[in-house]
Coordinates of C-alpha atoms and ligand atoms in Angstrom, one line a residue:
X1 CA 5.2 130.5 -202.8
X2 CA 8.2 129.1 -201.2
X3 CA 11.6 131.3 -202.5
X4 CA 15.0 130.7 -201.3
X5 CA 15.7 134.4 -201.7
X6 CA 13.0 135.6 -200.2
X7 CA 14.3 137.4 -197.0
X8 CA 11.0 138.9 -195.8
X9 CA 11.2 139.2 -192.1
X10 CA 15.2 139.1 -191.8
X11 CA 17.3 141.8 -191.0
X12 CA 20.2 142.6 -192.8
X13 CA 23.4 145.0 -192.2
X14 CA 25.7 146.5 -195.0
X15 CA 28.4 148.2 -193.6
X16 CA 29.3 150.5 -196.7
X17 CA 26.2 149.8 -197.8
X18 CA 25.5 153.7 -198.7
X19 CA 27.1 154.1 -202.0
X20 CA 28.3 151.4 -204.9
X21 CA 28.5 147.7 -204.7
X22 CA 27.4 147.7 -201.0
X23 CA 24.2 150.1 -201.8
X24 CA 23.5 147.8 -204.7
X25 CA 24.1 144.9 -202.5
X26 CA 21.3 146.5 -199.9
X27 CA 18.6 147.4 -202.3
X28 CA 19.2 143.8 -203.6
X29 CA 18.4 142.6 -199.7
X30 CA 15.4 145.4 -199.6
X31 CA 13.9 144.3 -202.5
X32 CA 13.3 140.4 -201.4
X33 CA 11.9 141.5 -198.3
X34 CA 14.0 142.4 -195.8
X35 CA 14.6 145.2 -193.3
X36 CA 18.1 146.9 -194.3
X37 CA 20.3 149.3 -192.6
X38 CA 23.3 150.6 -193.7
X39 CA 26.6 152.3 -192.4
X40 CA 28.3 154.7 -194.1
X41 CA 30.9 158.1 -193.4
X42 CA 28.8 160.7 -194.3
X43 CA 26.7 163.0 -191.2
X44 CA 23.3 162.5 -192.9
X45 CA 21.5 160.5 -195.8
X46 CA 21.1 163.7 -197.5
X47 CA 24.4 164.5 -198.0
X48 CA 24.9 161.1 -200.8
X49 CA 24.1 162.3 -204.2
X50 CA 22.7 159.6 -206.3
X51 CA 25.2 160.8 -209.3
X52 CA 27.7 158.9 -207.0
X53 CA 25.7 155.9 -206.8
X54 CA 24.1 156.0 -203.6
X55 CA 20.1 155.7 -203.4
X56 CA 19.3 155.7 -199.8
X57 CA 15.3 155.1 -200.5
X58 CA 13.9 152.6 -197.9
X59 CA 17.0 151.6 -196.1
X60 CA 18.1 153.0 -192.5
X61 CA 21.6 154.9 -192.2
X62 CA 24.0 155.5 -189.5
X63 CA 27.1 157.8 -189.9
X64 CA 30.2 155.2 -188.4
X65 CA 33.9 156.1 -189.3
X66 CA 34.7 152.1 -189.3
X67 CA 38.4 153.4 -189.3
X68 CA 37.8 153.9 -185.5
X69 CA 37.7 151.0 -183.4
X70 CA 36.2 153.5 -180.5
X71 CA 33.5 153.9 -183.2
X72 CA 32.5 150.8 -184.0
X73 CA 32.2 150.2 -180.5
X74 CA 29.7 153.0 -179.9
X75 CA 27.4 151.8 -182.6
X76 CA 24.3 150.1 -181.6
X77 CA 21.5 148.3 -184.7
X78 CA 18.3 149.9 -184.9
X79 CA 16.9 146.1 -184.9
X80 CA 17.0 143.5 -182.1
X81 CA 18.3 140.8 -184.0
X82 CA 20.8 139.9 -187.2
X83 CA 20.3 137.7 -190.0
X84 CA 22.5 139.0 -192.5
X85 CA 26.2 141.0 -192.0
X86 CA 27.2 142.3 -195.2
X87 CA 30.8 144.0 -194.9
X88 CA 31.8 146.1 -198.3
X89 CA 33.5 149.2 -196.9
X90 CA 37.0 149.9 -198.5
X91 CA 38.7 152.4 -199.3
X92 CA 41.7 153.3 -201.1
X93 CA 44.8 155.5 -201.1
X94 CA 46.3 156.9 -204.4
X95 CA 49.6 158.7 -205.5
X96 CA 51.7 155.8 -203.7
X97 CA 50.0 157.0 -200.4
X98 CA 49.9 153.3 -199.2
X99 CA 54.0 153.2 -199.6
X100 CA 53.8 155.6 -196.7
X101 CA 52.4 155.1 -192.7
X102 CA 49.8 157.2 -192.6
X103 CA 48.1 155.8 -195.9
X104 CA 48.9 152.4 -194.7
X105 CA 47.6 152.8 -191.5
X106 CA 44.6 153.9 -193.1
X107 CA 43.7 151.6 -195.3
X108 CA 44.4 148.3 -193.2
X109 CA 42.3 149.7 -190.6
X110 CA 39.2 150.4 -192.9
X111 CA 39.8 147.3 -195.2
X112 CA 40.8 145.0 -192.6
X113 CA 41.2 145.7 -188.8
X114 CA 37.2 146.8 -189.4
X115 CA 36.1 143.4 -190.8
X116 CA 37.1 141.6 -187.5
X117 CA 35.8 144.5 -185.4
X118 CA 32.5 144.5 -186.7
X119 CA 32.0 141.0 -187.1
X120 CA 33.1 140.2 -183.4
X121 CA 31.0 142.8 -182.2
X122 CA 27.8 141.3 -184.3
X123 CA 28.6 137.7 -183.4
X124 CA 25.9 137.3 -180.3
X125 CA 23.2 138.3 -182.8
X126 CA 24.2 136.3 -185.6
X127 CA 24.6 133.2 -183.6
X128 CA 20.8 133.8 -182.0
X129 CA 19.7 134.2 -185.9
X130 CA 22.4 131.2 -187.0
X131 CA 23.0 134.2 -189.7
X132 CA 25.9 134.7 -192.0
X133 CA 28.3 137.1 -192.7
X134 CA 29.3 138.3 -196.7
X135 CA 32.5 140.0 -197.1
X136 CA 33.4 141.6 -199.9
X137 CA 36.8 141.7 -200.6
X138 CA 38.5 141.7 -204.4
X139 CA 40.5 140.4 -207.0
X140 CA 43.2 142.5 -205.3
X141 CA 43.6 140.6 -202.9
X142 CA 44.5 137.4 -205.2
X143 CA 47.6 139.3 -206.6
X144 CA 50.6 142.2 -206.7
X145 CA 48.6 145.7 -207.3
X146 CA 50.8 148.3 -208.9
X147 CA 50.5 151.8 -206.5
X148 CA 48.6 150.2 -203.6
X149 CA 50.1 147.9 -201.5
X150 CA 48.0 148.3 -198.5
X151 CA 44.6 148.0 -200.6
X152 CA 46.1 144.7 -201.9
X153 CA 47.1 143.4 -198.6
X154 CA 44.1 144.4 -197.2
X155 CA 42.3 142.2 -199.7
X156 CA 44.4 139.0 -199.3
X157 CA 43.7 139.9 -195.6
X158 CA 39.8 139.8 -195.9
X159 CA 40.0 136.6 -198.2
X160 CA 42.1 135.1 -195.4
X161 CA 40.1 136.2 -192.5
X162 CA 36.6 134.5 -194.7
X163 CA 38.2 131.2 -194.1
X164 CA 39.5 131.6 -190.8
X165 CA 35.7 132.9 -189.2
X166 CA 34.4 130.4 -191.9
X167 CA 36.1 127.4 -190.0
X168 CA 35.7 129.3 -186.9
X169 CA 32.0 129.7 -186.7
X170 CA 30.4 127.0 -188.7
X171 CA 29.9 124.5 -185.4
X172 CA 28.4 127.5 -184.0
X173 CA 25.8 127.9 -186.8
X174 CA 27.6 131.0 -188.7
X175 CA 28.1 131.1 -192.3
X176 CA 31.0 133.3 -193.6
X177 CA 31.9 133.8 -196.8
X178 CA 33.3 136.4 -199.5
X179 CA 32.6 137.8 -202.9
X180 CA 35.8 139.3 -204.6
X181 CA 34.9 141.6 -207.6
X182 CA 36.6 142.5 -210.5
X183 CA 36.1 145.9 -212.1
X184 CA 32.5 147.5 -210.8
X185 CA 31.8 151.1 -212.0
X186 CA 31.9 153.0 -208.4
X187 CA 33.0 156.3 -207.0
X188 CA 36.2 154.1 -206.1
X189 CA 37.1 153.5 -209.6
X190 CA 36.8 156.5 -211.3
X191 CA 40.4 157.0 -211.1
X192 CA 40.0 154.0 -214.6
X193 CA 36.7 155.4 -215.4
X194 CA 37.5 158.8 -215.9
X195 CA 40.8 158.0 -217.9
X196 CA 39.6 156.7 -221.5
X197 CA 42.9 155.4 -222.4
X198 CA 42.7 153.2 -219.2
X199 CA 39.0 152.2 -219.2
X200 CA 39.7 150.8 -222.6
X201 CA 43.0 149.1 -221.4
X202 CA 40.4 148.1 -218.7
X203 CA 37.8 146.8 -221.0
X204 CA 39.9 144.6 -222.9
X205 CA 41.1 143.0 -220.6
X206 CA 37.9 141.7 -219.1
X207 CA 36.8 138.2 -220.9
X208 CA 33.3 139.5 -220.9
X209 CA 34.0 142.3 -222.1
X210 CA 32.0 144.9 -219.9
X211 CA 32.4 146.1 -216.1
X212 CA 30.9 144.8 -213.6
X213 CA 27.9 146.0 -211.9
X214 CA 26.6 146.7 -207.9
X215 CA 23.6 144.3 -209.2
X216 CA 26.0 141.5 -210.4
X217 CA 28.1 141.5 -207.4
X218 CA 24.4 141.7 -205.4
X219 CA 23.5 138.4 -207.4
X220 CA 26.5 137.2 -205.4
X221 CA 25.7 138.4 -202.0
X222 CA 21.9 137.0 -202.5
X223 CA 23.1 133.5 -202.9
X224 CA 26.2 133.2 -200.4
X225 CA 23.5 134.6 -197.5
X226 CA 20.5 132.0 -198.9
X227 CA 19.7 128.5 -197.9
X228 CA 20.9 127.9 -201.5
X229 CA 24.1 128.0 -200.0
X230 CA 24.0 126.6 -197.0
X231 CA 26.7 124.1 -196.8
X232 CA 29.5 127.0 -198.3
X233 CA 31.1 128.6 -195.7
X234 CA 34.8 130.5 -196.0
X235 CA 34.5 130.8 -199.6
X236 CA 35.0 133.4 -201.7
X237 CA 33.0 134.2 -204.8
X238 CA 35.2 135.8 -207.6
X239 CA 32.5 137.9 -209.3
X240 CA 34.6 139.6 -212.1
X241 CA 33.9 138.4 -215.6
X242 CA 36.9 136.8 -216.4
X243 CA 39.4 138.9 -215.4
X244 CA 41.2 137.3 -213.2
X245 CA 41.5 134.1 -215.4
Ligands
LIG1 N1 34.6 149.1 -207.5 C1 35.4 148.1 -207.8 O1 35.9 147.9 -208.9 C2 35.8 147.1 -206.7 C3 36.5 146.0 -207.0 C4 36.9 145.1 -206.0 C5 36.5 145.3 -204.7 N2 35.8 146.4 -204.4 C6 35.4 146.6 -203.0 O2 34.0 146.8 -202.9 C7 33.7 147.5 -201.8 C8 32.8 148.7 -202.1 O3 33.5 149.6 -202.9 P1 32.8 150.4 -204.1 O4 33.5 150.2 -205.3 O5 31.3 150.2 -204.1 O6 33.1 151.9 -203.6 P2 32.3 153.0 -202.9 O7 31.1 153.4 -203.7 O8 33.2 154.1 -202.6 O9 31.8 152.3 -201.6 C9 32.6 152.2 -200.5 C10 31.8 152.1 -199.2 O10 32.6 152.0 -198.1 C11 32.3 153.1 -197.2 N3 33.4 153.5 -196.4 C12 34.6 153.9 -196.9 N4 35.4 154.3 -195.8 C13 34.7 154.1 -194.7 C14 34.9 154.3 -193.4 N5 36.0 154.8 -192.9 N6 33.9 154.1 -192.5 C15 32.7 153.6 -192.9 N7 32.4 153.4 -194.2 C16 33.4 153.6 -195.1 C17 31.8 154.2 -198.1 O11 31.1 155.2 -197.4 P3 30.7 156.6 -198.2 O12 29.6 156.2 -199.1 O13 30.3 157.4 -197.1 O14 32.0 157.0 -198.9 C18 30.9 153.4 -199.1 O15 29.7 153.0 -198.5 C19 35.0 147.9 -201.2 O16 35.4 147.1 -200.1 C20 36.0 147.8 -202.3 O17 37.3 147.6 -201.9 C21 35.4 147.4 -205.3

């Protein structure tokens, strides 16, 4: 039976892919047929604890600190060819960390300087495959963020950067596009979760009522990198339930 999201025989990258939305958005890949590899910071697969979202079953790793140019460099794919580049690592500096250099600096390398790193260094591949890239970038990036001025820059950076590759690439046969969620129960938001005065802040303000989840945002991901989407390219998704409206 013909399927638009079947990927068997592709090969798909998440960068972050080894805890949260980006593990979600992996297994989601994995489980419609493809070969999936994921980056992430830690040494060893062992060392993720599935309590922190990260399920590591059936999907390669490699340890890359994407904050290092050098390092993304020296990384090689355990496959010959690219179908699929998903791009969801982020981080994120509390305590008004991002008001000050070193926190800044941090931040706009992992959340941005990365996304144009990794994607230039994957582009021979994806043009062979005539692949597509999926960054994931947030709600953040569509507004002011109280405490966290590089995450929000960062954001707006990633949603700008879709458009430009997106205009960039498309005569070459690349698709790039963006999914931007809203509130997603991660190890990066447990700072809300943790807090029940702010989760329930958090929850009412959320049209739907509910936060989001790594397989909603992978619902996403599935359709911007399927033939179902084949003439959208430096878009972004907002996957948030509402919130943003
Ligand atoms: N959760 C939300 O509500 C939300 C909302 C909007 C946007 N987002 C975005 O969604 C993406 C995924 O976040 P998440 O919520 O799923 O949080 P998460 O579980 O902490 O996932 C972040 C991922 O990025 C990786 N990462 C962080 N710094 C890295 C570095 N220097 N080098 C390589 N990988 C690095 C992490 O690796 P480790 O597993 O080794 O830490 C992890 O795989 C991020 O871009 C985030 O900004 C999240």
């Amino acid at each position: 039976m013909h399927s638009d999201t079947d990927f068997t025989g592709k090969t798909v990258l998440v960068v972050g892919g080894s805890s949260g939305i980006g593990n979600g958005i992996a297994h989601a890949f994995r489980e419609r047929g493809a070969q999936v590899h994921v980056w992430g910071t830690r040494a060893d697969p062992a060392d993720y604890d599935p309590a922190d979202g990260s399920d590591l079953s059936g999907l390669g790793y490699t340890c890359v600190d994407v904050g290092d140019p050098d390092a993304i460099e020296a990384a090689s794919l355990p496959f010959g060819t690219l179908d699929v580049l998903v791009l969801c690592q982020g981080t994120v500096v509390y305590k008004r960390g991002e008001f000050e250099r070193p926190g800044w600096d941090r931040v706009m390398a992992v959340n941005l300087d990365s996304l144009m790193h990794i994607a230039r260094k994957f582009k021979p591949q994806l043009l062979d495959s005539r692949g597509s890239v999926i960054v994931v970038s947030s709600i953040s990036g569509l507004k002011a963020n109280i405490g966290n001025p590089a995450y929000a820059a960062s954001k707006a950076g990633a949603i700008s950067l879709t458009k430009t590759l997106g205009q960039a690439w498309a005569p070459e046969g690349i698709r790039v596009n963006g999914l931007a969620p809203g509130l997603v129960d991660t190890k990066l938001t447990k700072v809300t979760t943790q807090n029940p005065e702010r989760m329930a802040g958090a929850l009412a303000s959320i049209p739907q009522r509910r936060m989001g989840t790594p397989a909603d945002m992978a619902g996403a991901a599935i359709f911007l990198a399927s033939p179902l989407a084949s003439y959208v390219t430096g878009h972004t998704l907002i996957v948030d339930g509402g919130l943003s409206l």
